[in-house]
Short mmCIF file of C-alpha atoms in Angstrom, two decimals:
data_model
loop_
_atom_site.label_atom_id
_atom_site.label_comp_id
_atom_site.label_asym_id
_atom_site.label_seq_id
_atom_site.Cartn_x
_atom_site.Cartn_y
_atom_site.Cartn_z
CA MET A 1 -19.88 -6.24 -16.45
CA ILE A 2 -18.47 -3.08 -17.82
CA ASP A 3 -17.86 -3.24 -21.87
CA GLN A 4 -17.24 0.23 -22.39
CA PRO A 5 -13.94 2.33 -21.60
CA GLY A 6 -15.08 5.15 -19.25
CA THR A 7 -15.28 6.53 -15.96
CA TYR A 8 -17.60 4.47 -13.34
CA ASP A 9 -19.07 4.66 -9.79
CA ILE A 10 -18.45 1.17 -8.57
CA ASP A 11 -18.12 -0.03 -5.00
CA GLU A 12 -14.67 -1.51 -3.78
CA LYS A 13 -15.51 -5.30 -4.11
CA THR A 14 -16.88 -5.06 -7.61
CA TYR A 15 -13.72 -3.07 -8.71
CA HIS A 16 -11.18 -5.56 -7.16
CA GLY A 17 -13.05 -8.29 -8.79
CA ASP A 18 -12.36 -6.84 -12.00
CA PRO A 19 -15.49 -5.98 -13.73
CA CYS A 20 -13.87 -5.66 -17.23
CA PRO A 21 -14.52 -7.91 -20.39
CA ALA A 22 -11.38 -9.86 -20.11
CA PRO A 23 -8.84 -9.88 -17.23
CA SER A 24 -7.68 -6.28 -16.67
CA LEU A 25 -4.15 -4.87 -15.31
CA SER A 26 -4.02 -2.63 -12.57
CA SER A 27 -1.29 -0.33 -10.68
CA SER A 28 -0.93 -3.02 -7.93
CA LEU A 29 -0.47 -6.01 -10.55
CA ILE A 30 2.10 -3.85 -12.11
CA LYS A 31 3.99 -3.56 -8.84
CA VAL A 32 3.72 -7.36 -8.70
CA LEU A 33 4.91 -7.85 -12.06
CA ASP A 34 7.77 -5.26 -11.30
CA GLU A 35 9.14 -6.83 -8.09
CA PHE A 36 8.37 -10.67 -8.85
CA SER A 37 7.13 -12.23 -11.96
CA PRO A 38 4.18 -12.79 -14.11
CA TYR A 39 3.44 -16.17 -12.50
CA HIS A 40 3.03 -13.95 -9.16
CA ALA A 41 0.54 -11.75 -11.12
CA TRP A 42 -1.31 -14.74 -12.34
CA VAL A 43 -1.84 -15.66 -8.84
CA LYS A 44 -2.80 -12.56 -7.66
CA HIS A 45 -5.29 -11.92 -10.51
CA PRO A 46 -9.00 -12.75 -9.41
CA ARG A 47 -9.86 -13.59 -12.96
CA LEU A 48 -6.87 -15.50 -14.12
CA ASN A 49 -6.56 -17.71 -10.68
CA PRO A 50 -9.32 -20.14 -10.50
CA GLU A 51 -8.61 -20.61 -6.78
CA PHE A 52 -8.17 -17.03 -6.16
CA GLU A 53 -9.67 -15.77 -2.96
CA PRO A 54 -9.58 -12.09 -1.59
CA GLU A 55 -7.66 -11.35 1.29
CA ASN A 56 -9.78 -10.91 4.66
CA LYS A 57 -7.22 -10.41 7.49
CA ARG A 58 -10.22 -9.80 9.92
CA THR A 59 -8.19 -7.30 11.68
CA PHE A 60 -8.83 -3.61 12.53
CA ASP A 61 -7.30 -1.50 9.94
CA LEU A 62 -7.36 2.04 10.96
CA GLY A 63 -5.92 3.09 7.66
CA SER A 64 -8.89 1.59 5.65
CA VAL A 65 -11.54 3.24 8.02
CA ALA A 66 -9.72 6.49 7.93
CA HIS A 67 -9.84 6.42 4.44
CA ALA A 68 -13.47 5.89 4.23
CA LEU A 69 -14.47 8.58 6.61
CA PHE A 70 -12.07 11.09 5.05
CA LEU A 71 -12.98 10.59 1.70
CA LYS A 72 -16.73 10.25 2.94
CA ASP A 73 -17.30 7.20 0.92
CA ASP A 74 -21.26 6.40 1.45
CA GLY A 75 -20.36 2.64 0.27
CA ALA A 76 -18.01 1.98 2.97
CA ARG A 77 -19.29 -0.79 4.95
CA ILE A 78 -18.06 -0.14 8.38
CA ARG A 79 -19.80 -1.10 11.82
CA ARG A 80 -19.00 0.56 14.66
CA MET A 81 -19.32 -1.56 17.91
CA PRO A 82 -21.46 -0.16 21.08
CA THR A 83 -19.35 0.96 23.86
CA THR A 84 -20.76 -1.84 26.26
CA ILE A 85 -21.77 -5.70 25.84
CA THR A 86 -23.43 -8.00 27.84
CA ASP A 87 -21.38 -11.17 29.03
CA ALA A 88 -22.27 -14.76 29.56
CA LYS A 89 -23.41 -14.00 32.84
CA GLY A 90 -25.67 -11.34 32.02
CA LYS A 91 -23.39 -8.47 33.55
CA LEU A 92 -22.83 -5.37 31.49
CA ARG A 93 -19.31 -4.77 30.70
CA ASP A 94 -17.34 -2.10 28.70
CA PHE A 95 -16.94 -2.99 25.14
CA ASP A 96 -13.53 -2.05 24.91
CA ASP A 97 -11.72 -5.32 23.13
CA TRP A 98 -12.47 -8.87 21.45
CA LYS A 99 -11.88 -11.06 24.54
CA LEU A 100 -15.49 -11.80 25.29
CA GLY A 101 -17.02 -14.54 23.41
CA ALA A 102 -20.09 -12.32 22.62
CA ALA A 103 -17.85 -9.67 21.20
CA LYS A 104 -16.08 -12.48 19.00
CA ALA A 105 -19.52 -13.67 17.88
CA MET A 106 -20.49 -9.81 16.88
CA ARG A 107 -16.90 -9.44 15.19
CA ASP A 108 -17.16 -12.33 13.14
CA GLU A 109 -20.89 -11.60 12.32
CA ALA A 110 -19.77 -8.23 10.96
CA TYR A 111 -17.16 -9.81 8.65
CA ASP A 112 -19.45 -12.38 7.44
CA GLU A 113 -21.78 -9.72 6.21
CA GLY A 114 -19.15 -7.88 4.56
CA TYR A 115 -18.49 -5.06 7.48
CA THR A 116 -15.27 -4.12 9.04
CA PRO A 117 -16.27 -4.00 12.56
CA VAL A 118 -14.50 -0.89 14.72
CA LEU A 119 -14.49 -0.61 18.32
CA ALA A 120 -15.78 2.52 19.78
CA ARG A 121 -12.33 3.46 21.11
CA GLU A 122 -10.85 2.86 17.75
CA PHE A 123 -13.43 4.67 15.91
CA GLU A 124 -12.85 7.95 17.93
CA GLN A 125 -9.10 7.75 17.21
CA VAL A 126 -9.97 7.65 13.55
CA GLU A 127 -12.41 10.37 13.80
CA ARG A 128 -9.30 12.36 15.58
CA MET A 129 -7.19 11.42 12.95
CA VAL A 130 -9.49 12.54 9.99
CA ARG A 131 -10.14 15.73 11.65
CA ALA A 132 -6.55 16.44 11.73
CA ALA A 133 -6.22 15.39 7.95
CA ARG A 134 -8.87 17.92 7.04
CA MET A 135 -7.48 20.76 9.11
CA GLN A 136 -4.18 19.96 7.47
CA VAL A 137 -5.77 20.01 3.85
CA ASP A 138 -7.07 23.44 4.78
CA GLN A 139 -3.74 24.58 5.89
CA ILE A 140 -2.02 23.33 2.90
CA GLU A 141 -4.59 25.36 0.58
CA LYS A 142 -3.94 28.44 2.58
CA VAL A 143 -0.09 27.94 2.06
CA GLU A 144 0.03 26.69 -1.20
CA GLY A 145 -3.16 27.62 -2.72
CA ILE A 146 -4.02 23.72 -4.07
CA ARG A 147 -7.25 22.30 -3.22
CA LEU A 148 -7.19 18.69 -2.30
CA PHE A 149 -10.09 16.33 -1.99
CA LYS A 150 -12.29 19.17 -2.74
CA ASP A 151 -14.97 19.77 -5.93
CA GLY A 152 -15.04 16.36 -7.14
CA LYS A 153 -16.09 12.90 -6.32
CA PRO A 154 -14.32 10.25 -4.33
CA GLU A 155 -13.55 6.60 -5.18
CA GLN A 156 -13.99 6.66 -9.07
CA ALA A 157 -13.04 3.87 -11.30
CA LEU A 158 -11.25 4.56 -14.80
CA ILE A 159 -11.44 1.56 -17.45
CA TRP A 160 -9.42 1.87 -20.45
CA ILE A 161 -7.83 -0.10 -23.21
CA GLU A 162 -4.28 -0.10 -23.83
CA GLU A 163 -2.76 -1.11 -27.59
CA THR A 164 0.34 -3.14 -27.29
CA PRO A 165 2.43 -4.95 -30.02
CA PHE A 166 1.01 -8.37 -28.35
CA GLY A 167 -2.63 -7.20 -28.70
CA PRO A 168 -4.85 -5.04 -26.61
CA ILE A 169 -5.72 -5.33 -23.10
CA TRP A 170 -8.19 -3.76 -20.52
CA CYS A 171 -6.73 -1.51 -17.41
CA ARG A 172 -8.40 -0.41 -14.55
CA SER A 173 -7.51 2.19 -11.58
CA ARG A 174 -9.64 3.47 -8.79
CA LEU A 175 -9.01 7.19 -8.27
CA ASP A 176 -9.35 8.38 -4.45
CA TRP A 177 -10.49 11.74 -5.92
CA LEU A 178 -11.71 12.68 -9.44
CA PRO A 179 -11.86 16.34 -9.39
CA THR A 180 -13.92 18.45 -11.15
CA LEU A 181 -12.30 20.94 -13.99
CA ASP A 182 -8.48 21.31 -13.84
CA GLY A 183 -8.27 20.18 -9.99
CA ILE A 184 -5.71 17.85 -8.46
CA PHE A 185 -6.17 14.23 -8.43
CA ALA A 186 -5.30 13.65 -4.77
CA ASP A 187 -4.66 10.03 -3.02
CA TYR A 188 -4.78 9.32 0.33
CA LYS A 189 -2.31 7.44 2.02
CA THR A 190 -1.87 6.57 5.61
CA THR A 191 1.47 5.22 7.65
CA ALA A 192 2.59 3.72 10.70
CA ALA A 193 5.96 4.83 9.68
CA THR A 194 6.70 8.60 9.19
CA ALA A 195 5.26 11.19 6.92
CA ASN A 196 8.21 13.36 7.09
CA PRO A 197 9.19 14.74 3.58
CA GLU A 198 12.91 14.00 4.32
CA ARG A 199 12.14 10.57 4.29
CA ALA A 200 9.25 10.27 2.22
CA ASP A 201 11.20 9.70 -1.28
CA ARG A 202 12.31 6.11 -0.02
CA ARG A 203 8.91 5.35 1.39
CA ALA A 204 7.21 6.77 -1.78
CA THR A 205 9.23 4.51 -4.08
CA ASP A 206 9.52 1.34 -1.71
CA MET A 207 5.61 1.64 -1.94
CA GLY A 208 5.46 2.02 -5.55
CA TRP A 209 3.51 5.35 -5.53
CA ASP A 210 5.64 6.35 -8.78
CA ILE A 211 4.53 3.54 -10.44
CA GLN A 212 0.79 4.20 -9.39
CA ALA A 213 1.19 7.96 -10.60
CA ALA A 214 2.46 6.60 -13.73
CA PHE A 215 -0.08 4.44 -14.48
CA TYR A 216 -3.03 6.48 -13.26
CA ARG A 217 -1.78 9.19 -15.79
CA ARG A 218 -2.02 7.00 -18.67
CA GLY A 219 -5.84 6.08 -17.61
CA ILE A 220 -6.38 10.03 -17.09
CA ARG A 221 -5.31 10.75 -20.38
CA LYS A 222 -7.11 8.18 -22.43
CA VAL A 223 -10.38 8.37 -20.49
CA LEU A 224 -10.65 12.00 -19.44
CA GLY A 225 -8.45 13.74 -21.95
CA VAL A 226 -6.22 15.27 -19.67
CA GLU A 227 -2.54 15.40 -20.98
CA MET A 228 -0.69 16.53 -18.10
CA PRO A 229 -2.80 15.63 -14.88
CA ASP A 230 -1.52 16.86 -11.39
CA ILE A 231 -1.36 14.11 -9.08
CA ARG A 232 -0.67 14.47 -5.51
CA PHE A 233 -0.27 11.82 -2.51
CA PHE A 234 -1.59 13.33 1.04
CA ALA A 235 0.40 10.90 3.36
CA GLN A 236 -0.89 11.01 7.10
CA GLU A 237 0.68 9.47 9.97
CA ASN A 238 -1.82 7.13 11.86
CA PHE A 239 -0.53 8.07 15.34
CA GLU A 240 -0.79 11.22 17.30
CA PRO A 241 -0.47 14.14 16.27
CA PHE A 242 -1.71 12.50 13.01
CA ALA A 243 0.95 14.63 11.08
CA ALA A 244 0.65 14.66 7.23
CA CYS A 245 2.35 16.18 4.21
CA PRO A 246 1.58 16.08 0.46
CA ILE A 247 3.70 14.46 -1.78
CA GLY A 248 4.36 14.68 -5.39
CA PHE A 249 6.46 13.56 -8.46
CA THR A 250 7.51 15.64 -11.39
CA HIS A 251 6.22 15.10 -14.77
CA GLY A 252 9.74 14.25 -15.87
CA GLN A 253 10.06 11.94 -13.36
CA LEU A 254 6.56 10.37 -14.31
CA ASP A 255 7.70 10.16 -17.74
CA GLU A 256 10.81 8.18 -16.99
CA VAL A 257 8.85 5.60 -14.89
CA GLU A 258 6.12 5.23 -17.52
CA ALA A 259 8.88 4.64 -19.92
CA SER A 260 10.90 2.19 -17.93
CA VAL A 261 8.52 0.19 -15.80
CA VAL A 262 4.73 0.97 -16.49
CA TRP A 263 4.83 0.71 -20.37
CA PRO A 264 6.91 -2.45 -20.42
CA LYS A 265 4.86 -4.23 -17.89
CA ILE A 266 1.79 -3.18 -19.79
CA CYS A 267 3.42 -5.09 -22.75
CA LEU A 268 4.44 -7.97 -20.66
CA PHE A 269 0.95 -8.44 -19.13
CA ALA A 270 -0.66 -8.27 -22.57
CA ARG A 271 1.94 -10.78 -24.03
CA CYS A 272 1.33 -13.28 -21.13
CA LEU A 273 -2.18 -12.99 -21.50
CA HIS A 274 -2.62 -13.49 -25.33
CA GLN A 275 0.07 -16.25 -25.19
CA ASP A 276 -1.57 -17.62 -22.14
CA ALA A 277 1.95 -17.91 -20.52
CA TRP A 278 2.78 -16.79 -16.99
CA PRO A 279 6.46 -17.75 -16.37
CA GLY A 280 8.06 -17.50 -12.95
CA TYR A 281 11.60 -16.64 -12.36
CA PRO A 282 14.27 -17.99 -14.46
CA ALA A 283 15.02 -21.83 -14.54
CA ARG A 284 18.71 -21.55 -14.56
CA THR A 285 21.49 -20.46 -12.22
CA CYS A 286 21.67 -16.89 -12.00
CA TRP A 287 25.08 -15.37 -11.09
CA VAL A 288 24.78 -12.68 -8.71
CA ASP A 289 27.49 -9.90 -7.77
CA ILE A 290 28.11 -9.50 -3.92
CA PRO A 291 27.44 -5.99 -3.19
CA ALA A 292 30.57 -3.58 -2.77
CA TRP A 293 29.44 -2.38 0.44
CA LYS A 294 29.03 -5.79 2.02
CA ILE A 295 32.80 -6.55 1.14
CA GLY A 296 33.88 -3.45 2.63
CA GLN A 297 31.89 -4.18 5.73
CA ARG A 298 33.63 -7.83 6.17
CA GLU A 299 37.00 -6.43 5.41
CA GLU A 300 36.33 -3.75 8.08
CA ARG A 301 35.36 -6.35 10.40
CA GLN A 302 38.46 -8.28 9.73
CA ASP A 303 40.84 -5.24 10.27
CA ARG A 304 39.11 -4.72 13.64
CA GLU A 305 39.77 -8.24 14.71
CA ASN A 306 43.21 -8.34 13.31
CA ALA A 307 43.97 -5.20 15.27
CA ALA A 308 42.58 -6.93 18.52
CA GLY A 309 44.91 -9.80 17.84
CA GLU A 310 48.03 -7.56 17.97
CA THR A 311 47.31 -6.75 21.64
CA GLY A 312 48.46 -10.26 22.45
CA ARG A 313 44.92 -11.34 23.54
CA ASP A 314 42.71 -13.54 21.35
CA TYR A 315 39.73 -11.50 19.88
CA PHE A 316 37.14 -14.29 20.26
CA ASP A 317 38.48 -15.01 24.14
CA GLN A 318 37.92 -11.31 24.56
CA LEU A 319 34.36 -10.98 23.13
CA ALA A 320 33.29 -14.31 24.93
CA LYS A 321 34.15 -12.71 28.33
CA TRP A 322 32.77 -9.26 27.69
CA GLN A 323 29.40 -10.85 26.51
CA ALA A 324 29.51 -13.64 29.43
CA PRO A 325 27.03 -13.34 32.51
CA LEU A 326 28.39 -11.12 35.45
CA SER A 327 29.19 -14.48 37.20
CA GLN A 328 31.28 -15.80 34.61
CA LYS A 329 33.14 -12.57 34.20
CA ASP A 330 34.02 -12.42 37.73
CA GLN A 331 35.40 -16.13 37.34
CA ALA A 332 37.34 -14.76 34.36
CA ALA A 333 39.14 -11.84 36.19
#
């Protein structure tokens, strides 16, 4: 158990289990508080919910394996499967999927021992992805002059205390990269969507990267004394050609997110924790407005239907004939 604020080199399981003296707040919980409710945060907290169980999807996660290899995380528990396996009849087979009973048994054994099992062909794909990431990191340094994931340590936890009007709370974050001196606090993200910078703004905010950066910034200030830390996200696609792009937020943007989201949610968590009350959604009817775009969409549809009706043929009848199978269309002709 950690009992003092500071920087700690702890494994992922220990970190996510919450090693602080009291239930602590993380950026992922702030996202839950922002999008859902305190009750949802209570359910997802390993120290608050007595029935909490960590998620174990038991599926290959290319992103998490790439993350471990790219950051050279020595504590990562990855088990690479062999290229061949012996089936129930004693015949040597290619080990390229999990269909065989022996393959499933090896997979389950790895999960039970706390490892992520990876097929050899999948591991080779991750290695190509990581090589592409490192090449692009070097290219970014040549073009922009910034060093990402260099001169520092991977996977370092920051633990600190926030003083709020409702009492103090412990907070924690796990940095992908803790740089030396005045380096960049880089965070590696993988995506099955796109890392295209023209569309990155929506994905970054949808995934809560702005909240994460603003929360990390508070921790970096309190623990490391860096007043204006430079935080960048390195987003990479998990499909060929494994293109990547560095993404960042201005300090002005993070100031706004910190003031409008992060600090209010820190206070909300503190209030819920000290009062031991975790409310969900309102217990009274919430009257909502129909969005203007939805009203306009319906009006345009009605206009089209009215225009079609003016031709002398029923709009529904026209659509029914148009969408009918070919044989029915011939009969209607």
